[in-house]
Tab-separated table of C-alpha atoms in Angstrom:
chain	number	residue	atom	x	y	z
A	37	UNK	CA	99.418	88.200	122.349
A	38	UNK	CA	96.998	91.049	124.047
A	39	UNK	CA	99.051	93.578	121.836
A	40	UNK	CA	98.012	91.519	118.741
A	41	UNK	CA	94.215	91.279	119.886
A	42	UNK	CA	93.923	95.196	121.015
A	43	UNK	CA	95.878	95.678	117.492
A	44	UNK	CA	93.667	93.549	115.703
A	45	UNK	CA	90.556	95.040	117.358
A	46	UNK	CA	91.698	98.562	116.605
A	47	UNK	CA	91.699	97.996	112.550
A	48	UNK	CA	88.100	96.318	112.973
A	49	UNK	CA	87.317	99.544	114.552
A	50	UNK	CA	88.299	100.893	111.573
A	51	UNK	CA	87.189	99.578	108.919
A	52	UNK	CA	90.995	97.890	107.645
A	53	UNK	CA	91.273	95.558	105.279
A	54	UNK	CA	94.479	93.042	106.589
A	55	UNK	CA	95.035	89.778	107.014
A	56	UNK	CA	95.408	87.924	110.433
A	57	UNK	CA	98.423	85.139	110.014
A	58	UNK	CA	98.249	82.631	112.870
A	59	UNK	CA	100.539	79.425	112.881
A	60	UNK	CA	97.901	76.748	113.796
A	61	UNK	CA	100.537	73.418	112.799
A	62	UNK	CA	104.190	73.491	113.528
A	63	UNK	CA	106.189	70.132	113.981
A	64	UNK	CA	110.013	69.730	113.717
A	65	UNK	CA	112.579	72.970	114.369
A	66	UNK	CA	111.021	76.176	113.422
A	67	UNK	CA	111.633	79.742	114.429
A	68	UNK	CA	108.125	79.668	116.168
A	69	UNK	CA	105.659	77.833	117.323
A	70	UNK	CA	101.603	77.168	117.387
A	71	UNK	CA	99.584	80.451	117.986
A	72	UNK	CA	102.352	82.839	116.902
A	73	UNK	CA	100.224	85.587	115.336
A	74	UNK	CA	100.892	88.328	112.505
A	75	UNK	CA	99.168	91.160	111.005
A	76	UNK	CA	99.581	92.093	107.466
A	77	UNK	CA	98.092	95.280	105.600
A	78	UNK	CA	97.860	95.846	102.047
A	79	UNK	CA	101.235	96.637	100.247
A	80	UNK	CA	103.047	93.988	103.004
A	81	UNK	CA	103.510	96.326	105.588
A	82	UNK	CA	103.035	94.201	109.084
A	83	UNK	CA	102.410	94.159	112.448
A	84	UNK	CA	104.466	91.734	114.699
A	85	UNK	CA	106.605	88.452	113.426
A	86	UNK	CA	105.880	84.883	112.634
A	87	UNK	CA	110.283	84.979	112.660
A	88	UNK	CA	111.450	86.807	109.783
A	89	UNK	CA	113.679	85.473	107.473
A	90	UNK	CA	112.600	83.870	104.132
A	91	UNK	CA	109.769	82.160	105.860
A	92	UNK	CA	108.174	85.150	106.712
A	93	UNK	CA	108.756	87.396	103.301
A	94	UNK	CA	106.839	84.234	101.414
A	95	UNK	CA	104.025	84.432	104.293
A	96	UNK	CA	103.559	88.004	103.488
A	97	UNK	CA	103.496	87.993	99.804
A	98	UNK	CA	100.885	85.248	100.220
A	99	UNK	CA	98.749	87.282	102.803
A	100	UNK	CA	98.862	90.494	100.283
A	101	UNK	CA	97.374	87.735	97.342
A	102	UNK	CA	94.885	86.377	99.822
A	103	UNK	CA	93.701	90.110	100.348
A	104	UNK	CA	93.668	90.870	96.781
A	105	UNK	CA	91.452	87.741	96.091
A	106	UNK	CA	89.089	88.555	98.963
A	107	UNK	CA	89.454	84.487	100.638
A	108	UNK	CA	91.169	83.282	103.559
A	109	UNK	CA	93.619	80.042	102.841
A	110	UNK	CA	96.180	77.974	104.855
A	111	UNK	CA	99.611	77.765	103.723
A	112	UNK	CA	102.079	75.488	104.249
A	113	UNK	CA	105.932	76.299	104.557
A	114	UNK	CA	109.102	73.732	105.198
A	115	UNK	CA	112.138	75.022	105.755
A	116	UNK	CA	114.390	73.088	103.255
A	117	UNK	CA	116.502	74.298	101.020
A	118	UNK	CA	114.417	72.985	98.241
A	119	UNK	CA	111.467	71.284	96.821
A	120	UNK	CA	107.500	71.832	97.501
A	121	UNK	CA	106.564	74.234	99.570
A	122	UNK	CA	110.338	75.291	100.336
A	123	UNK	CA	111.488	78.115	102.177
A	124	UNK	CA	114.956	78.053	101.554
A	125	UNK	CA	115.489	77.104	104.815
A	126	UNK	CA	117.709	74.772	106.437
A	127	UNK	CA	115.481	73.977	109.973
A	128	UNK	CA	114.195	71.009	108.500
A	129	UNK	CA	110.781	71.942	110.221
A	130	UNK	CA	107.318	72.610	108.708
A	131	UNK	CA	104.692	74.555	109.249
A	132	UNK	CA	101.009	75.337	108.328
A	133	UNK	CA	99.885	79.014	108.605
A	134	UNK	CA	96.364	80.126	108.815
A	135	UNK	CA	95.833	83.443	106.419
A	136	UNK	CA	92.342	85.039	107.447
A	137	UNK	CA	91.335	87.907	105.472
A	138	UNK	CA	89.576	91.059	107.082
A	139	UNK	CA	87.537	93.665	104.753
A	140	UNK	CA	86.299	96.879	105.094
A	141	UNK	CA	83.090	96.363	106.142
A	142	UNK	CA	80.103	96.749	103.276
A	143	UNK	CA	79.130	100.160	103.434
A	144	UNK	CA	75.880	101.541	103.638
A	145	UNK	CA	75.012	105.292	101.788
A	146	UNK	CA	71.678	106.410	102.837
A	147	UNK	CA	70.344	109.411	100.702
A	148	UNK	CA	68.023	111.321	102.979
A	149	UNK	CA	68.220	111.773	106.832
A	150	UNK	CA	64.218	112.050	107.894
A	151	UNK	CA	62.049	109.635	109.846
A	152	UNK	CA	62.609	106.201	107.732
A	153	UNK	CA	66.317	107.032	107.451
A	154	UNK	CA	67.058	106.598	111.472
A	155	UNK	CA	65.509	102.985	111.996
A	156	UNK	CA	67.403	102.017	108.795
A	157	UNK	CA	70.961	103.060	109.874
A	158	UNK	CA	70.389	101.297	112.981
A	159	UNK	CA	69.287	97.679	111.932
A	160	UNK	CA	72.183	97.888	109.233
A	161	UNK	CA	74.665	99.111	111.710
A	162	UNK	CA	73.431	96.150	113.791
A	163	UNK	CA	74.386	93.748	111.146
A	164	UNK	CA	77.675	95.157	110.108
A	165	UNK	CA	77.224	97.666	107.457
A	166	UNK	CA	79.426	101.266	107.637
A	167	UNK	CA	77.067	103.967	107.067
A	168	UNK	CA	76.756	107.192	105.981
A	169	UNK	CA	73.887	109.240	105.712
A	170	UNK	CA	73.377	112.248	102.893
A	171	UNK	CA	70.711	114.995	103.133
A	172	UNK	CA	70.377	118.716	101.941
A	173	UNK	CA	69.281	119.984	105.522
A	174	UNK	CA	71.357	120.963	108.369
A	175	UNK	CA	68.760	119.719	110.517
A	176	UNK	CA	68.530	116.606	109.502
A	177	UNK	CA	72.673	116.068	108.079
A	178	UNK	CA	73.945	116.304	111.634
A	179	UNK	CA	76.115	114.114	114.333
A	180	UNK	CA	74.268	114.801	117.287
A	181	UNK	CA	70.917	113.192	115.177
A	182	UNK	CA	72.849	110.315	113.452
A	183	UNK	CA	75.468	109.595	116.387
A	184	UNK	CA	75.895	106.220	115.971
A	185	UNK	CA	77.050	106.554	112.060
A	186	UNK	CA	80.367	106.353	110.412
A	187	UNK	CA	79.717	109.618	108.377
A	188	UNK	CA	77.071	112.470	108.020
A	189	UNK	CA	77.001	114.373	104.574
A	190	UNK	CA	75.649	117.625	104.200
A	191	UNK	CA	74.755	117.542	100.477
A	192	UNK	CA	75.096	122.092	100.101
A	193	UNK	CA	73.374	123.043	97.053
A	194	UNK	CA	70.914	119.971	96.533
A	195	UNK	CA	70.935	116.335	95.537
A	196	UNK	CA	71.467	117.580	92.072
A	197	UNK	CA	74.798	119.012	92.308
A	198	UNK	CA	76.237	116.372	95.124
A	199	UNK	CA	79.269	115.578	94.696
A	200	UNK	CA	79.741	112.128	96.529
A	201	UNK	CA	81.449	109.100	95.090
A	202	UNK	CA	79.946	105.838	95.565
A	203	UNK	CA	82.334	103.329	95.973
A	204	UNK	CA	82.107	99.593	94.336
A	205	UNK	CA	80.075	97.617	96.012
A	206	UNK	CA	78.345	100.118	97.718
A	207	UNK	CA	74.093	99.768	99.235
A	208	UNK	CA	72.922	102.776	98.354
A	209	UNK	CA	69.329	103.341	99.822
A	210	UNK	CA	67.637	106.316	98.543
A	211	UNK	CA	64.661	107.531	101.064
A	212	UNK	CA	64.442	111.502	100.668
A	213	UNK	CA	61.848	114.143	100.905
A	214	UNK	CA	59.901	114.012	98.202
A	215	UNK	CA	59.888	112.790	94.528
A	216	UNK	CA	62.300	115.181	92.985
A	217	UNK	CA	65.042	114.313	95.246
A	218	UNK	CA	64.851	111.187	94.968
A	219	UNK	CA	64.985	111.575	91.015
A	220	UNK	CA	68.222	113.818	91.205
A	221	UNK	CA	69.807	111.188	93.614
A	222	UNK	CA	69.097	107.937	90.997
A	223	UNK	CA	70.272	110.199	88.343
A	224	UNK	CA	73.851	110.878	90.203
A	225	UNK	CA	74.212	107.081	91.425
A	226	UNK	CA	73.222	105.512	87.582
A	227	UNK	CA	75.790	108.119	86.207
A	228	UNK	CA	78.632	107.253	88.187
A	229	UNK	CA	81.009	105.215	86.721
A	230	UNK	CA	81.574	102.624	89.330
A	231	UNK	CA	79.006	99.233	90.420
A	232	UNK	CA	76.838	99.450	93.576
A	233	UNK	CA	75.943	96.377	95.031
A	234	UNK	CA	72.308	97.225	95.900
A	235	UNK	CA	70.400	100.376	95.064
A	236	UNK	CA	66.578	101.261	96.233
A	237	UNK	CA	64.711	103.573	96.181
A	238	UNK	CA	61.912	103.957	98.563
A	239	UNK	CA	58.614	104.545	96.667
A	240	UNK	CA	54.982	103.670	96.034
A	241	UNK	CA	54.715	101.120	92.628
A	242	UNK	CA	53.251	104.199	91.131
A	243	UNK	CA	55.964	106.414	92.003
A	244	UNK	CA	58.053	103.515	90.702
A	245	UNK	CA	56.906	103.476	87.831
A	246	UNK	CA	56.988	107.176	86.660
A	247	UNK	CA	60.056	107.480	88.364
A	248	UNK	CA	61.778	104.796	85.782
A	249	UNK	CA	59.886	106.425	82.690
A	250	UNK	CA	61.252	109.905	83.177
A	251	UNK	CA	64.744	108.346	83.758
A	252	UNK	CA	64.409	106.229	80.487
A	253	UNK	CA	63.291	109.024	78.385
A	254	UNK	CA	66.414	110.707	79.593
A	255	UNK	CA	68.312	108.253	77.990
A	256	UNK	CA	69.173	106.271	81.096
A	257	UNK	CA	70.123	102.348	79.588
A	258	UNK	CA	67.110	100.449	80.563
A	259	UNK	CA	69.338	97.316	82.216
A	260	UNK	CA	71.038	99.836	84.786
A	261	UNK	CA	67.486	101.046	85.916
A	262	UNK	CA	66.299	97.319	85.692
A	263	UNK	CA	69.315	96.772	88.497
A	264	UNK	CA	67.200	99.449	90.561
A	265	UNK	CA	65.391	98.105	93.432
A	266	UNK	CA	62.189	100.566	93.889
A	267	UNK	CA	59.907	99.297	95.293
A	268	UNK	CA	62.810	98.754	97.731
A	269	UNK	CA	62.453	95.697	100.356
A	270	UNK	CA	60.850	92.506	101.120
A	271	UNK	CA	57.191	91.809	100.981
A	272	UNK	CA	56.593	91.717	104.625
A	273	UNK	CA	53.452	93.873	104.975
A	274	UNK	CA	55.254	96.449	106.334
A	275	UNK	CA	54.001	99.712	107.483
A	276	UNK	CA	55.662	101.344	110.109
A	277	UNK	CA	58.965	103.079	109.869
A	278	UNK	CA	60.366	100.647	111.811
A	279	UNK	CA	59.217	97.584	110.085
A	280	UNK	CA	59.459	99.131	106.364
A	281	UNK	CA	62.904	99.427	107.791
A	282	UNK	CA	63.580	95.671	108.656
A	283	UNK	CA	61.862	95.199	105.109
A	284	UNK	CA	64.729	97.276	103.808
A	285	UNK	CA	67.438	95.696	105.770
A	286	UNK	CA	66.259	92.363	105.205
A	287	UNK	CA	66.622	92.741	101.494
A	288	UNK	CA	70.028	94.221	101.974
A	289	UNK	CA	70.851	91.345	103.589
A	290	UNK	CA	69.461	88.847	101.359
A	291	UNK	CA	71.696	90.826	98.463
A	292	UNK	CA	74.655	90.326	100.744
A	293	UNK	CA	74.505	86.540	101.289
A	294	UNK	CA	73.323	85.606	97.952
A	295	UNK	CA	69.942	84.452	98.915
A	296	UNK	CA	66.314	85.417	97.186
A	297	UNK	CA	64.780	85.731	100.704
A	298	UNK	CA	62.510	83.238	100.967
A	299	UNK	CA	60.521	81.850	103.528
A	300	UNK	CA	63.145	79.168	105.238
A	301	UNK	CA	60.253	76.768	106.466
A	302	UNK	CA	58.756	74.438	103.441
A	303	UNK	CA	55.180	75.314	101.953
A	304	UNK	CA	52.176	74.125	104.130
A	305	UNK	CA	50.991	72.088	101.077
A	306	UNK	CA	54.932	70.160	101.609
A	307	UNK	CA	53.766	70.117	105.423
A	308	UNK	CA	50.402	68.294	104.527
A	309	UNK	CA	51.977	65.962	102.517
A	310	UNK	CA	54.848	65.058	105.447
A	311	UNK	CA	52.313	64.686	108.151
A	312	UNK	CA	50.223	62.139	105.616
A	313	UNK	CA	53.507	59.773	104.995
A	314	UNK	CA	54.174	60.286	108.570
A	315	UNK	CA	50.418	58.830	109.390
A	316	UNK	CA	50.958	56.026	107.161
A	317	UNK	CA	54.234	55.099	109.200
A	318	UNK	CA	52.790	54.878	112.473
């Protein structure tokens, strides 16, 4: 069992996808029993046993689905020669199997490496994100600055001729130097082929706004820059690196969960209106 956990903990580390199968109901004969553990990776290959045999082969082709579809399931397998659920077995046991998928974690691309870029990587490394941060400047694209990243990406030769694939699903937060950079960066990310999740770019509502009207008169579709986020984050007041960073992060997060970001607490006009029924009740 500790070989499983350190196992276990090692893909986490980094960044697997695989599927944890733990037998969490067993009753009758069977080749193993409650809390016998499994790890499977995509294409089927595995880590440890739940007993071979039959049993296991069907556990493992339903593992690889549950990866493919992204949810985790329970399964449950009898070993009897036939009928629902049948291994092919002849134990005349049962049992239920618990199939929890891990992902890769979402992955965070942060185009530029100066002062806004550092209090960003951190919250989003705080709340699970991979990151890698991009810049054209040795000073700022280096390890011993952004130590506590997944990846550091010295973009040689400028934004414009970066050649970095996003990935589906990617954040992509764009925060560089100045305006141009930031312009050569969209145009790279709304070229490329594949769907980010989130894309912002850090910028005043002026900058904003010219920065979508030279990308539209370069023929850029106007629904992929309507998917842009710029400005990027929530309405917080921020000001500060640090807070126009949780601003950031809290938007990225909002994306992530499928929320709007919202205030959680009901509208003080809804509070009035309680505390009047509740007066009425007394």
């Amino acid at each position: 069992m500790h070989e499983c956990h350190e196992k276990t903990l090692e893909y986490l580390r980094d960044g697997k996808s695989f599927v944890v199968a733990t037998i969490i109901r067993s009753s009758g004969s069977t080749p193993r029993k409650i809390g016998t553990r499994m790890l499977v990776r995509p294409g089927g290959k595995i880590d440890f046993t739940l007993g071979g045999g039959p049993f296991e082969a069907l556990a493992i082709e339903d593992a690889k689905q549950a990866l493919a579809d992204g949810e985790s399931r329970i399964r449950r397998y009898r070993f009897l020669p036939v009928g629902e659920d049948a291994t092919g077995m002849t134990c005349g046991g049962e049992v239920e199997v618990f199939l929890e998928v891990h992902g890769p974690p979402d992955r965070l691309v942060i185009y530029g490496g100066g002062h806004l870029a550092v209090p960003i990587a951190q919250l989003a490394r705080d709340t699970g994100f991979r990151i890698v941060v991009v810049d054209d400047r040795e000073e700022f694209a280096n390890e011993k600055r952004f130590h506590f990243v997944d990846e550091v990406v010295l973009a040689d030769g400028g934004y414009a001729a970066l050649d970095f694939p996003v990935e589906e699903g990617d954040f992509l937060v764009v925060v560089t130097r100045c305006h141009q950079t930031d312009e050569a960066c969209l145009r790279n990310i709304l070229h490329d082929d594949r769907t980010p999740a989130f894309v912002g770019v850090v910028a005043s509502r002026r900058k904003a706004k010219e920065l979508r009207k030279t990308l539209l008169a370069e023929g850029v579709p106007a629904d992929a820059l309507e998917a842009v986020r710029s400005p990027v984050g929530l309405d917080i007041g921020a000001e500060t690196p640090s807070e126009i960073a949780v601003s950031i992060v809290a938007e990225m997060l909002a994306v992530r969960a499928g929320r709007g970001g919202e205030s959680m607490s009901p509208p003080a006009e809804s509070c009035a209106v309680v505390e009047r029924v509740a007066r009425t009740l007394r």
